[in-house]
Amino acid sequence: MVISLCLALVTYVPLLWLVREADGVPDPVERDLLMRQEASRQTGGLLTLTPAEKRLDAYLHQLKEQEMSAAHFPPALHFFKAKHLIQKSTIFKLLQEMPKGGALHVHSSSMVSAEWLVKNVTYRPNCYICFTWDNSVRFLFSDRQPFPRWDCFYWQLLETLRSRIGDNAGFDNSLIQHLTLFTEDPNGEYPNQNVVWEKFEKAFIAATGLITHAPVLKDYFHQGLEELYADNVMYLEVRSSLCRTYELDGTIHDRIWTLKTFQQTTQNFIKDHPDFLGVRIIVSVNRALTVVEVKAAVKETIQLKKDFPDVIAGFDMVGRESSGSTLWYFREALSLPAQMGVSLPYFFHAGETDDEGTAVDQNILDALLFNTSRIGHGYALAHHPVAKELSRKRNVAVELCPISNQVLKLVSDLRNHPAAVLMSEGHPMVISSDDPSLFGTTGLSYDFYEAFVGIGGLKANLGTLKELAVNSIRYSSMSTALKDAALVSWRKKWDAFISKNS
Ligand SMILES: *[C@@H]1O[C@H](CO)[C@@H](O)[C@H](O)[C@H]1NC(C)=O
Ligand SMILES: *[C@@H]1O[C@H](CO)[C@@H](O)[C@H](O)[C@H]1NC(C)=O
Ligand SMILES: [Zn+2]
């Protein structure tokens, strides 16, 4: 059967041009035109590549073909199983070198690797630890033995505990386990979304006592910027609740202190790294709060934005969408800026769900009704045709965080991520990392890898990468003047990257 088919094809080919209409074989010229039309619609599809860019593109294409035909294709695997394969990938190494622009969806409490928290922060003096009844940990810096708390009966000085155990490597690994989701057996350990989200929230709480210690916060934020910079990310929009911080003697600093610390640390960082473009903050509150609390937070953020216009980008609601309330539930709070006649840009997480038709699924449309500037995740967007049209028309970019979506169990094989549809249509989009410390990533390169190789597939090309990087500046909250300067600076890096690698 196979042989006769092949023969049939061979005899067909020379005839194609002569009899194509008569025998019903579509016109190959027309076919070619359609294929090019489709390719032009994808992210970056309208960019014209320079000869040097074309050479690098051809190389990337060839590398991608090789990776796709390997026994284990990383985007098809859980990231925890794929990470070491990705690290070996030549495409990944190129992505690390590529100037990626800005990271627009990262949470401040999960932006630094857990390894740094354990190896650096927990080795500082006066650090106490306590093990909770539900197999989690709490940390506290204190100049005296801390009092028992509702969640912690017995605090031990870490230094003493470490010397008693006598196995720093093993002990540190166990601490790292408490601060990330990483495990050798993700599918066994996290059978469903509830289990993985429970661990996710526990890890957040465990890190709090370390990060909110005032002297640590400065170094922590600096380290976060170092990790982004090392991955060729030049700008950050960080979501933060601006937690209050504490000193060794129990003194508490207010949220303005935290904001100013971010601001000063950024300024210091730019002194040492003049090509870093800056940080802006998206003030975030948990969607588990009440309407009254969110109203207060919105008002406070309006004031903060007035007092720190260069630092505050806007407002967002965070936390698991299906556990907290919907945007519509908070409508009275979220319409306050419009009622007061002031501007407070929104950057809503919305549609981080695979439950179609639920109230959470409707968050996307509501985010757009509240004039959101971008959509965090927008995992559900592909099946909301009206929301999709609106988001495209208004240039509201989707912040795609592939590894987050996979680890939090919305999709297992990243080739099946719904953003494949959005990418093939050139929907406004940026790539980000969400919670790098929890997922075991640093910078944006891992997420770029998954988006470029897995979600975009063979047809995503260097133009796609270029457009995604430019998008991160275009769809940022920077002023037009800053965006122009940022694009000039990015462009220089891009040209250097191309000439080095083509
Ligand atoms: C921890 O980080 C700080 C600031 O980045 C650095 O000065 C210090 O030497 C580090 N300490 C350890 C123990 O690694
Ligand atoms: C959204 O924008 C429209 C058009 O500019 C405006 O009329 C409306 O009040 C805005 N809605 C909110 C909730 O800000
Ligand atoms: Zn997020």
Coordinates of C-alpha atoms and ligand atoms in Angstrom, one line a residue:
M1 CA 0.0 0.0 0.0
V2 CA 2.7 2.4 1.0
I3 CA 4.7 1.6 -2.1
S4 CA 1.9 2.1 -4.5
L5 CA 1.1 5.5 -2.9
C6 CA 4.7 6.6 -3.4
L7 CA 4.6 5.6 -7.0
A8 CA 1.4 7.4 -7.5
L9 CA 2.9 10.6 -6.0
V10 CA 5.9 10.3 -8.3
T11 CA 3.8 10.1 -11.4
Y12 CA 1.7 13.0 -10.1
V13 CA 4.4 15.6 -9.6
P14 CA 5.4 16.4 -13.2
L15 CA 1.7 16.8 -14.0
L16 CA 0.9 19.2 -11.2
W17 CA 1.5 22.3 -13.2
L18 CA -0.3 21.2 -16.3
V19 CA -3.5 19.8 -14.9
R20 CA -3.9 21.3 -11.5
E21 CA -7.3 22.7 -12.1
A22 CA -8.6 19.8 -14.0
D23 CA -7.5 17.2 -11.4
G24 CA -8.5 19.2 -8.3
V25 CA -5.0 19.6 -6.9
P26 CA -4.8 23.1 -5.3
D27 CA -2.6 25.7 -6.9
P28 CA 0.8 25.4 -5.2
V29 CA 1.4 29.2 -5.7
E30 CA -1.8 29.9 -3.8
R31 CA -0.8 27.4 -1.2
D32 CA 2.5 29.1 -0.7
L33 CA 0.7 32.4 -0.4
L34 CA -1.6 31.1 2.2
M35 CA 1.2 29.7 4.2
R36 CA 3.1 33.0 4.1
Q37 CA -0.1 34.8 5.1
E38 CA -0.4 32.6 8.2
A39 CA 3.2 33.0 9.1
S40 CA 2.9 36.8 8.9
R41 CA 0.2 36.8 11.5
Q42 CA 2.3 35.2 14.3
T43 CA 4.1 37.1 16.9
G44 CA 6.9 38.9 15.0
G45 CA 5.6 37.6 11.7
L46 CA 5.7 41.1 10.1
L47 CA 9.3 41.8 11.0
T48 CA 11.9 41.8 8.3
L49 CA 15.1 40.1 9.4
T50 CA 18.5 41.4 8.4
P51 CA 20.9 39.0 6.7
A52 CA 22.7 38.5 10.0
E53 CA 19.5 37.8 11.8
K54 CA 18.5 35.4 9.1
R55 CA 21.6 33.4 9.6
L56 CA 21.0 33.1 13.4
D57 CA 17.4 32.3 12.6
A58 CA 18.4 29.4 10.4
Y59 CA 20.7 28.1 13.0
L60 CA 18.0 28.3 15.7
H61 CA 15.6 26.5 13.4
Q62 CA 18.1 23.7 12.9
L63 CA 18.7 23.5 16.6
K64 CA 15.0 23.4 17.3
E65 CA 14.5 20.5 14.8
Q66 CA 17.2 18.6 16.7
E67 CA 15.6 19.2 20.1
M68 CA 12.2 18.3 18.8
S69 CA 13.4 14.9 17.6
A70 CA 15.3 14.0 20.7
A71 CA 14.0 11.2 23.0
H72 CA 12.9 13.7 25.6
F73 CA 11.5 17.0 24.4
P74 CA 11.8 19.4 27.4
P75 CA 8.5 21.4 26.9
A76 CA 6.6 18.1 26.9
L77 CA 8.0 17.2 30.3
H78 CA 7.2 18.8 33.7
F79 CA 9.7 21.6 34.2
F80 CA 11.2 19.9 37.3
K81 CA 12.1 17.0 35.0
A82 CA 13.1 19.2 32.1
K83 CA 15.3 21.7 33.9
H84 CA 18.6 19.9 33.5
L85 CA 17.8 19.1 29.9
I86 CA 17.0 22.8 29.2
Q87 CA 20.3 23.8 30.8
K88 CA 22.2 21.7 28.3
S89 CA 20.3 23.1 25.3
T90 CA 22.2 25.4 22.9
I91 CA 18.9 27.3 22.3
F92 CA 18.7 28.0 26.0
K93 CA 22.2 29.3 26.1
L94 CA 21.5 31.7 23.3
L95 CA 18.3 32.8 25.1
Q96 CA 20.3 33.5 28.2
E97 CA 22.6 35.8 26.2
M98 CA 19.7 37.5 24.3
P99 CA 18.7 40.9 25.6
K100 CA 15.1 40.2 26.8
G101 CA 14.0 43.7 27.7
G102 CA 11.9 43.7 30.9
A103 CA 10.2 41.3 33.3
L104 CA 6.7 42.5 33.7
H105 CA 5.1 39.8 35.8
V106 CA 7.2 38.9 38.9
H107 CA 6.2 38.9 42.5
S108 CA 8.5 40.5 45.0
S109 CA 8.2 37.7 47.6
S110 CA 9.4 35.0 45.2
M111 CA 11.9 36.8 43.0
V112 CA 15.1 35.5 44.6
S113 CA 16.4 31.9 44.4
A114 CA 15.6 29.9 47.5
E115 CA 19.2 28.7 47.5
W116 CA 20.4 32.3 48.2
L117 CA 17.8 32.7 51.0
V118 CA 19.1 29.6 52.7
K119 CA 22.8 29.9 52.0
N120 CA 23.0 33.6 52.6
V121 CA 20.1 34.8 54.8
T122 CA 19.7 31.9 57.2
Y123 CA 23.4 32.0 58.0
R124 CA 23.1 35.5 59.4
P125 CA 23.3 35.9 63.2
N126 CA 20.1 36.0 65.4
C127 CA 18.1 33.9 63.0
Y128 CA 15.6 31.7 64.7
I129 CA 13.6 28.8 63.2
C130 CA 10.5 27.0 64.3
F131 CA 8.8 23.9 62.8
T132 CA 5.0 24.1 62.7
W133 CA 2.5 21.3 63.3
D134 CA 1.7 21.2 59.6
N135 CA 5.3 20.4 58.5
S136 CA 6.3 23.9 57.5
V137 CA 8.8 26.3 58.9
R138 CA 8.9 29.9 60.2
F139 CA 11.9 32.2 60.5
L140 CA 12.4 35.2 62.8
F141 CA 15.4 37.5 63.4
S142 CA 15.5 38.5 67.0
D143 CA 17.9 39.8 69.6
R144 CA 16.3 37.7 72.2
Q145 CA 14.6 34.3 72.5
P146 CA 11.2 34.9 70.6
F147 CA 8.0 34.3 72.4
P148 CA 5.8 31.4 71.3
R149 CA 3.2 32.3 68.7
W150 CA -0.1 30.7 67.7
D151 CA 1.7 29.0 64.8
C152 CA 5.0 28.4 66.6
F153 CA 5.6 27.1 70.1
Y154 CA 9.4 26.6 70.1
W155 CA 11.9 28.8 68.4
Q156 CA 15.5 27.5 68.1
L157 CA 18.6 29.5 67.1
L158 CA 19.5 28.3 63.7
E159 CA 23.2 28.5 64.4
T160 CA 22.8 26.2 67.4
L161 CA 20.5 23.8 65.5
R162 CA 23.0 23.5 62.6
S163 CA 25.9 22.7 64.8
R164 CA 23.9 20.1 66.7
I165 CA 22.8 18.4 63.4
G166 CA 26.2 18.7 61.9
D167 CA 25.1 18.1 58.3
N168 CA 24.9 21.6 56.8
A169 CA 24.4 20.4 53.2
G170 CA 21.6 18.0 54.1
F171 CA 19.9 20.4 56.5
D172 CA 20.1 23.3 54.0
N173 CA 18.6 21.2 51.3
S174 CA 15.7 20.4 53.6
L175 CA 15.2 24.2 54.2
I176 CA 15.3 24.8 50.4
Q177 CA 12.5 22.2 50.1
H178 CA 10.3 24.3 52.4
L179 CA 10.9 27.4 50.2
T180 CA 10.3 26.0 46.8
L181 CA 7.9 23.7 45.0
F182 CA 10.8 21.8 43.4
T183 CA 10.7 18.0 43.8
E184 CA 12.0 15.0 41.9
D185 CA 8.5 13.6 41.6
P186 CA 6.1 16.5 40.8
N187 CA 3.3 14.4 39.5
G188 CA 3.3 12.1 42.6
E189 CA 3.7 14.8 45.1
Y190 CA 1.2 17.2 43.5
P191 CA -1.7 15.1 42.3
N192 CA -4.0 18.1 41.7
Q193 CA -4.2 21.9 41.8
N194 CA -5.3 22.1 45.4
V195 CA -2.3 20.2 46.7
V196 CA 0.2 22.2 44.7
W197 CA -1.5 25.6 45.6
E198 CA -1.4 24.5 49.3
K199 CA 2.4 23.9 49.1
F200 CA 2.7 27.2 47.1
E201 CA 1.1 29.2 49.9
K202 CA 3.1 27.4 52.6
A203 CA 6.3 28.2 50.8
F204 CA 5.3 31.9 50.6
I205 CA 4.6 32.1 54.3
A206 CA 7.8 30.2 55.2
A207 CA 9.9 32.8 53.4
T208 CA 8.1 35.8 54.9
G209 CA 10.1 36.0 58.2
L210 CA 13.3 36.0 56.2
I211 CA 12.4 38.6 53.6
T212 CA 10.6 41.0 55.9
H213 CA 13.6 41.5 58.1
A214 CA 14.5 45.1 57.2
P215 CA 18.3 44.6 56.7
V216 CA 17.6 41.4 54.7
L217 CA 15.0 43.1 52.4
K218 CA 17.6 45.5 51.0
D219 CA 20.1 42.7 50.1
Y220 CA 17.2 40.5 49.0
F221 CA 15.9 43.0 46.5
H222 CA 19.5 43.7 45.3
Q223 CA 20.0 40.0 44.8
G224 CA 16.8 39.8 42.8
L225 CA 18.0 42.5 40.5
E226 CA 21.4 40.8 40.1
E227 CA 19.7 37.6 39.1
L228 CA 17.6 39.4 36.4
Y229 CA 20.6 41.4 35.2
A230 CA 22.7 38.2 34.9
D231 CA 20.0 36.9 32.6
N232 CA 20.1 40.0 30.4
V233 CA 16.9 41.5 31.7
M234 CA 17.1 45.3 32.0
Y235 CA 13.9 46.4 33.6
L236 CA 11.4 45.1 36.1
E237 CA 7.8 45.7 37.0
V238 CA 7.4 43.9 40.3
R239 CA 4.1 43.1 42.0
S240 CA 4.4 43.7 45.7
S241 CA 2.1 44.1 48.7
L242 CA 4.7 46.4 50.2
C243 CA 4.8 44.3 53.4
R244 CA 5.9 46.0 56.6
T245 CA 9.3 45.0 57.8
Y246 CA 10.9 44.5 61.3
E247 CA 14.2 45.1 63.0
L248 CA 16.0 42.8 65.4
D249 CA 14.5 44.6 68.4
G250 CA 11.0 44.2 67.0
T251 CA 10.7 47.8 65.7
I252 CA 8.2 47.8 62.7
H253 CA 8.7 49.9 59.6
D254 CA 5.7 51.0 57.6
R255 CA 5.0 50.2 53.9
I256 CA 6.5 53.5 52.8
W257 CA 9.8 52.3 54.2
T258 CA 9.5 49.2 52.0
L259 CA 8.7 51.3 49.0
K260 CA 11.7 53.6 49.6
T261 CA 13.9 50.6 50.1
F262 CA 13.0 49.3 46.7
Q263 CA 13.5 52.8 45.3
Q264 CA 17.0 53.3 46.9
T265 CA 18.2 49.8 46.2
T266 CA 17.3 50.3 42.5
Q267 CA 19.1 53.6 42.4
N268 CA 22.2 52.0 43.9
F269 CA 21.9 49.1 41.5
I270 CA 21.8 51.4 38.6
K271 CA 24.9 53.2 39.8
D272 CA 26.8 49.9 39.4
H273 CA 24.9 48.8 36.3
P274 CA 24.2 52.0 34.3
D275 CA 22.4 50.0 31.5
F276 CA 19.7 48.8 33.9
L277 CA 16.6 50.8 33.2
G278 CA 14.8 50.7 36.5
V279 CA 12.0 49.2 38.6
R280 CA 8.3 50.1 38.9
I281 CA 5.9 48.6 41.5
I282 CA 2.5 47.2 40.9
V283 CA 0.9 47.3 44.4
S284 CA -0.9 44.1 44.9
V285 CA -3.5 43.0 47.5
N286 CA -4.9 39.6 48.1
R287 CA -8.2 38.7 46.6
A288 CA -9.1 37.0 49.9
L289 CA -9.7 40.5 51.5
T290 CA -13.1 42.1 52.0
V291 CA -14.5 44.8 49.8
V292 CA -13.9 47.4 52.6
E293 CA -10.2 46.4 52.9
V294 CA -9.7 46.5 49.1
K295 CA -11.4 50.0 49.0
A296 CA -8.9 51.2 51.6
A297 CA -6.0 49.6 49.6
V298 CA -7.2 51.3 46.4
K299 CA -7.3 54.7 48.1
E300 CA -3.9 54.2 49.7
T301 CA -2.4 53.2 46.3
I302 CA -3.9 56.3 44.7
Q303 CA -2.1 58.3 47.3
L304 CA 1.2 56.4 46.9
K305 CA 1.0 56.9 43.1
K306 CA 0.6 60.7 43.7
D307 CA 3.6 60.7 46.1
F308 CA 5.8 58.4 44.1
P309 CA 4.7 58.7 40.5
D310 CA 8.0 57.3 39.1
V311 CA 7.8 54.2 41.2
I312 CA 4.2 53.2 41.4
A313 CA 2.8 51.7 38.2
G314 CA -0.6 50.7 39.4
F315 CA -2.7 48.1 41.2
D316 CA -3.5 44.4 41.1
M317 CA -5.3 41.7 43.0
V318 CA -3.3 38.5 43.6
G319 CA -3.7 35.0 45.2
R320 CA -5.4 32.0 43.8
E321 CA -8.3 33.2 41.7
S322 CA -10.6 30.3 42.6
S323 CA -10.0 30.7 46.4
G324 CA -10.5 34.4 46.5
S325 CA -13.3 36.6 45.2
T326 CA -13.8 37.8 41.7
L327 CA -13.0 41.2 40.2
W328 CA -16.8 41.8 39.9
Y329 CA -17.2 41.2 43.6
F330 CA -14.8 44.1 44.2
R331 CA -16.5 46.4 41.7
E332 CA -17.2 49.1 44.2
A333 CA -13.6 49.2 45.3
L334 CA -12.2 49.0 41.8
S335 CA -14.4 51.8 40.4
L336 CA -13.2 54.2 43.1
P337 CA -10.5 55.8 40.9
A338 CA -13.0 56.5 38.0
Q339 CA -15.5 58.0 40.5
M340 CA -12.8 60.1 42.1
G341 CA -11.6 61.2 38.6
V342 CA -8.0 60.0 39.2
S343 CA -6.0 57.5 37.2
L344 CA -4.9 54.2 38.8
P345 CA -3.7 51.8 36.1
Y346 CA -4.7 48.1 36.7
F347 CA -2.6 45.1 35.9
F348 CA -5.0 42.4 36.8
H349 CA -4.3 38.7 37.1
A350 CA -7.2 37.2 35.3
G351 CA -8.2 33.9 33.8
E352 CA -5.5 31.8 35.5
T353 CA -7.9 28.9 35.3
D354 CA -8.9 25.9 33.2
D355 CA -12.5 25.9 34.6
E356 CA -14.4 27.3 31.7
G357 CA -17.6 29.2 32.4
T358 CA -16.9 29.7 36.1
A359 CA -16.9 33.0 37.8
V360 CA -13.1 32.9 37.8
D361 CA -13.2 32.4 34.0
Q362 CA -15.2 35.7 33.8
N363 CA -12.5 37.7 35.4
I364 CA -10.9 38.3 32.0
L365 CA -13.9 40.2 30.7
D366 CA -14.2 42.1 34.0
A367 CA -10.5 43.0 33.9
L368 CA -11.1 44.6 30.5
L369 CA -14.2 46.4 31.7
F370 CA -12.1 47.9 34.4
N371 CA -9.6 49.0 31.7
T372 CA -6.8 46.8 32.8
S373 CA -3.4 47.7 31.2
R374 CA -2.3 44.1 30.9
I375 CA -3.7 40.7 31.7
G376 CA -1.7 38.6 34.1
H377 CA -1.7 35.0 32.7
G378 CA -4.9 35.2 30.7
Y379 CA -4.7 31.5 30.4
A380 CA -8.4 31.4 29.6
L381 CA -8.3 34.2 27.0
A382 CA -8.1 32.0 23.9
H383 CA -11.7 30.8 24.4
H384 CA -13.2 34.2 25.1
P385 CA -13.6 35.6 21.6
V386 CA -15.0 39.0 22.7
A387 CA -12.4 39.5 25.4
K388 CA -9.8 38.5 22.9
E389 CA -11.0 41.1 20.4
L390 CA -11.1 43.8 23.0
S391 CA -7.7 43.0 24.4
R392 CA -6.2 43.1 20.9
K393 CA -8.0 46.3 19.9
R394 CA -6.9 48.1 23.1
N395 CA -3.4 46.7 23.0
V396 CA -3.8 45.0 26.4
A397 CA -1.0 42.5 26.5
V398 CA -1.2 39.0 28.0
E399 CA 1.6 38.2 30.5
L400 CA 2.4 34.7 29.6
C401 CA 4.2 32.7 32.3
P402 CA 4.5 29.2 30.9
I403 CA 6.4 27.4 33.7
S404 CA 4.0 28.8 36.3
N405 CA 1.0 27.5 34.4
Q406 CA 2.6 24.1 34.1
V407 CA 3.8 23.8 37.7
L408 CA 0.4 25.0 39.0
K409 CA -1.2 22.3 36.9
L410 CA -3.2 24.1 34.2
V411 CA -1.3 22.3 31.5
S412 CA 1.1 19.4 31.4
D413 CA 2.6 19.3 27.9
L414 CA 3.5 22.9 27.1
R415 CA 2.9 22.3 23.4
N416 CA -0.8 22.2 24.4
H417 CA -0.8 25.6 26.1
P418 CA -3.7 27.8 24.8
A419 CA -1.2 30.7 24.2
A420 CA -0.1 28.8 21.1
V421 CA -3.3 30.2 19.6
L422 CA -2.5 33.7 20.8
M423 CA 1.1 33.4 19.5
S424 CA 0.0 32.2 16.1
E425 CA -2.3 35.3 15.8
G426 CA 0.3 37.8 17.1
H427 CA -1.8 38.7 20.1
P428 CA -0.2 41.3 22.3
M429 CA 2.0 39.3 24.6
V430 CA 5.0 39.4 26.9
I431 CA 6.9 36.5 28.6
S432 CA 7.5 36.4 32.3
S433 CA 8.4 34.2 35.2
D434 CA 5.8 34.9 37.9
D435 CA 7.5 33.2 41.0
P436 CA 11.0 32.2 40.0
S437 CA 12.1 31.1 43.5
L438 CA 9.2 28.7 43.8
F439 CA 9.6 27.2 40.4
G440 CA 13.4 27.0 40.6
T441 CA 14.1 29.4 37.7
T442 CA 16.1 32.5 37.6
G443 CA 15.6 35.4 35.1
L444 CA 13.4 34.9 32.1
S445 CA 15.3 32.5 29.9
Y446 CA 13.6 29.3 31.1
D447 CA 10.2 30.8 30.3
F448 CA 11.4 32.1 27.0
Y449 CA 12.7 28.7 26.2
E450 CA 9.3 27.1 26.9
A451 CA 7.4 29.7 24.9
F452 CA 9.8 29.7 22.0
V453 CA 10.4 26.0 21.6
G454 CA 7.3 24.5 23.1
I455 CA 4.4 26.8 22.7
G456 CA 5.6 28.5 19.5
G457 CA 6.9 25.3 18.0
L458 CA 9.0 25.1 14.9
K459 CA 7.3 28.2 13.3
A460 CA 8.3 30.6 16.1
N461 CA 11.5 32.3 14.8
L462 CA 14.0 34.9 15.7
G463 CA 11.4 37.6 14.7
T464 CA 9.1 36.1 17.4
L465 CA 11.9 36.5 20.0
K466 CA 12.6 40.0 18.9
E467 CA 9.0 41.1 19.0
L468 CA 8.6 39.5 22.5
A469 CA 11.5 41.4 23.8
V470 CA 10.4 44.7 22.2
N471 CA 6.9 44.0 23.6
S472 CA 8.2 44.0 27.1
I473 CA 9.2 47.6 26.7
R474 CA 6.2 48.6 24.5
Y475 CA 3.6 47.2 26.9
S476 CA 5.4 48.3 30.1
S477 CA 4.1 51.2 32.2
M478 CA 7.1 53.4 31.4
S479 CA 6.3 56.9 29.9
T480 CA 6.7 57.3 26.2
A481 CA 10.0 59.1 26.6
L482 CA 11.4 56.4 28.8
K483 CA 10.2 53.7 26.4
D484 CA 12.0 55.4 23.5
A485 CA 15.2 55.6 25.5
A486 CA 14.8 52.0 26.6
L487 CA 14.2 50.8 23.0
V488 CA 17.4 52.6 21.9
S489 CA 19.4 50.9 24.7
W490 CA 17.8 47.5 24.0
R491 CA 18.5 47.9 20.3
K492 CA 22.2 48.3 20.9
K493 CA 22.3 45.2 22.9
W494 CA 20.3 43.3 20.3
D495 CA 22.6 44.3 17.5
A496 CA 25.6 43.2 19.6
F497 CA 23.9 39.9 20.3
I498 CA 23.2 39.3 16.6
S499 CA 26.6 40.2 15.4
K500 CA 28.2 37.9 18.0
N501 CA 26.0 34.9 17.1
S502 CA 25.5 35.1 13.4
Ligands
LIG1 C1 25.1 37.6 51.7 O1 24.8 38.6 50.8 C2 25.4 39.9 51.1 C3 24.8 40.9 50.2 O2 24.6 40.5 48.9 C4 26.9 39.8 51.1 O3 27.5 41.0 51.4 C5 27.3 38.7 52.1 O4 28.7 38.5 52.0 C6 26.6 37.4 51.8 N1 26.9 36.5 52.9 C7 27.1 35.2 52.7 C8 27.3 34.4 54.0 O5 27.1 34.6 51.7
LIG2 C1 -12.7 52.7 31.4 O1 -12.4 53.6 30.3 C2 -13.6 54.2 29.7 C3 -13.2 54.9 28.4 O2 -12.1 55.7 28.7 C4 -14.2 55.1 30.8 O3 -15.4 55.7 30.3 C5 -14.6 54.3 32.0 O4 -15.0 55.1 33.0 C6 -13.4 53.5 32.5 N1 -13.8 52.6 33.5 C7 -13.2 52.4 34.7 C8 -13.8 51.5 35.7 O5 -12.2 53.0 35.0
ZN3 ZN 1.4 36.2 39.3

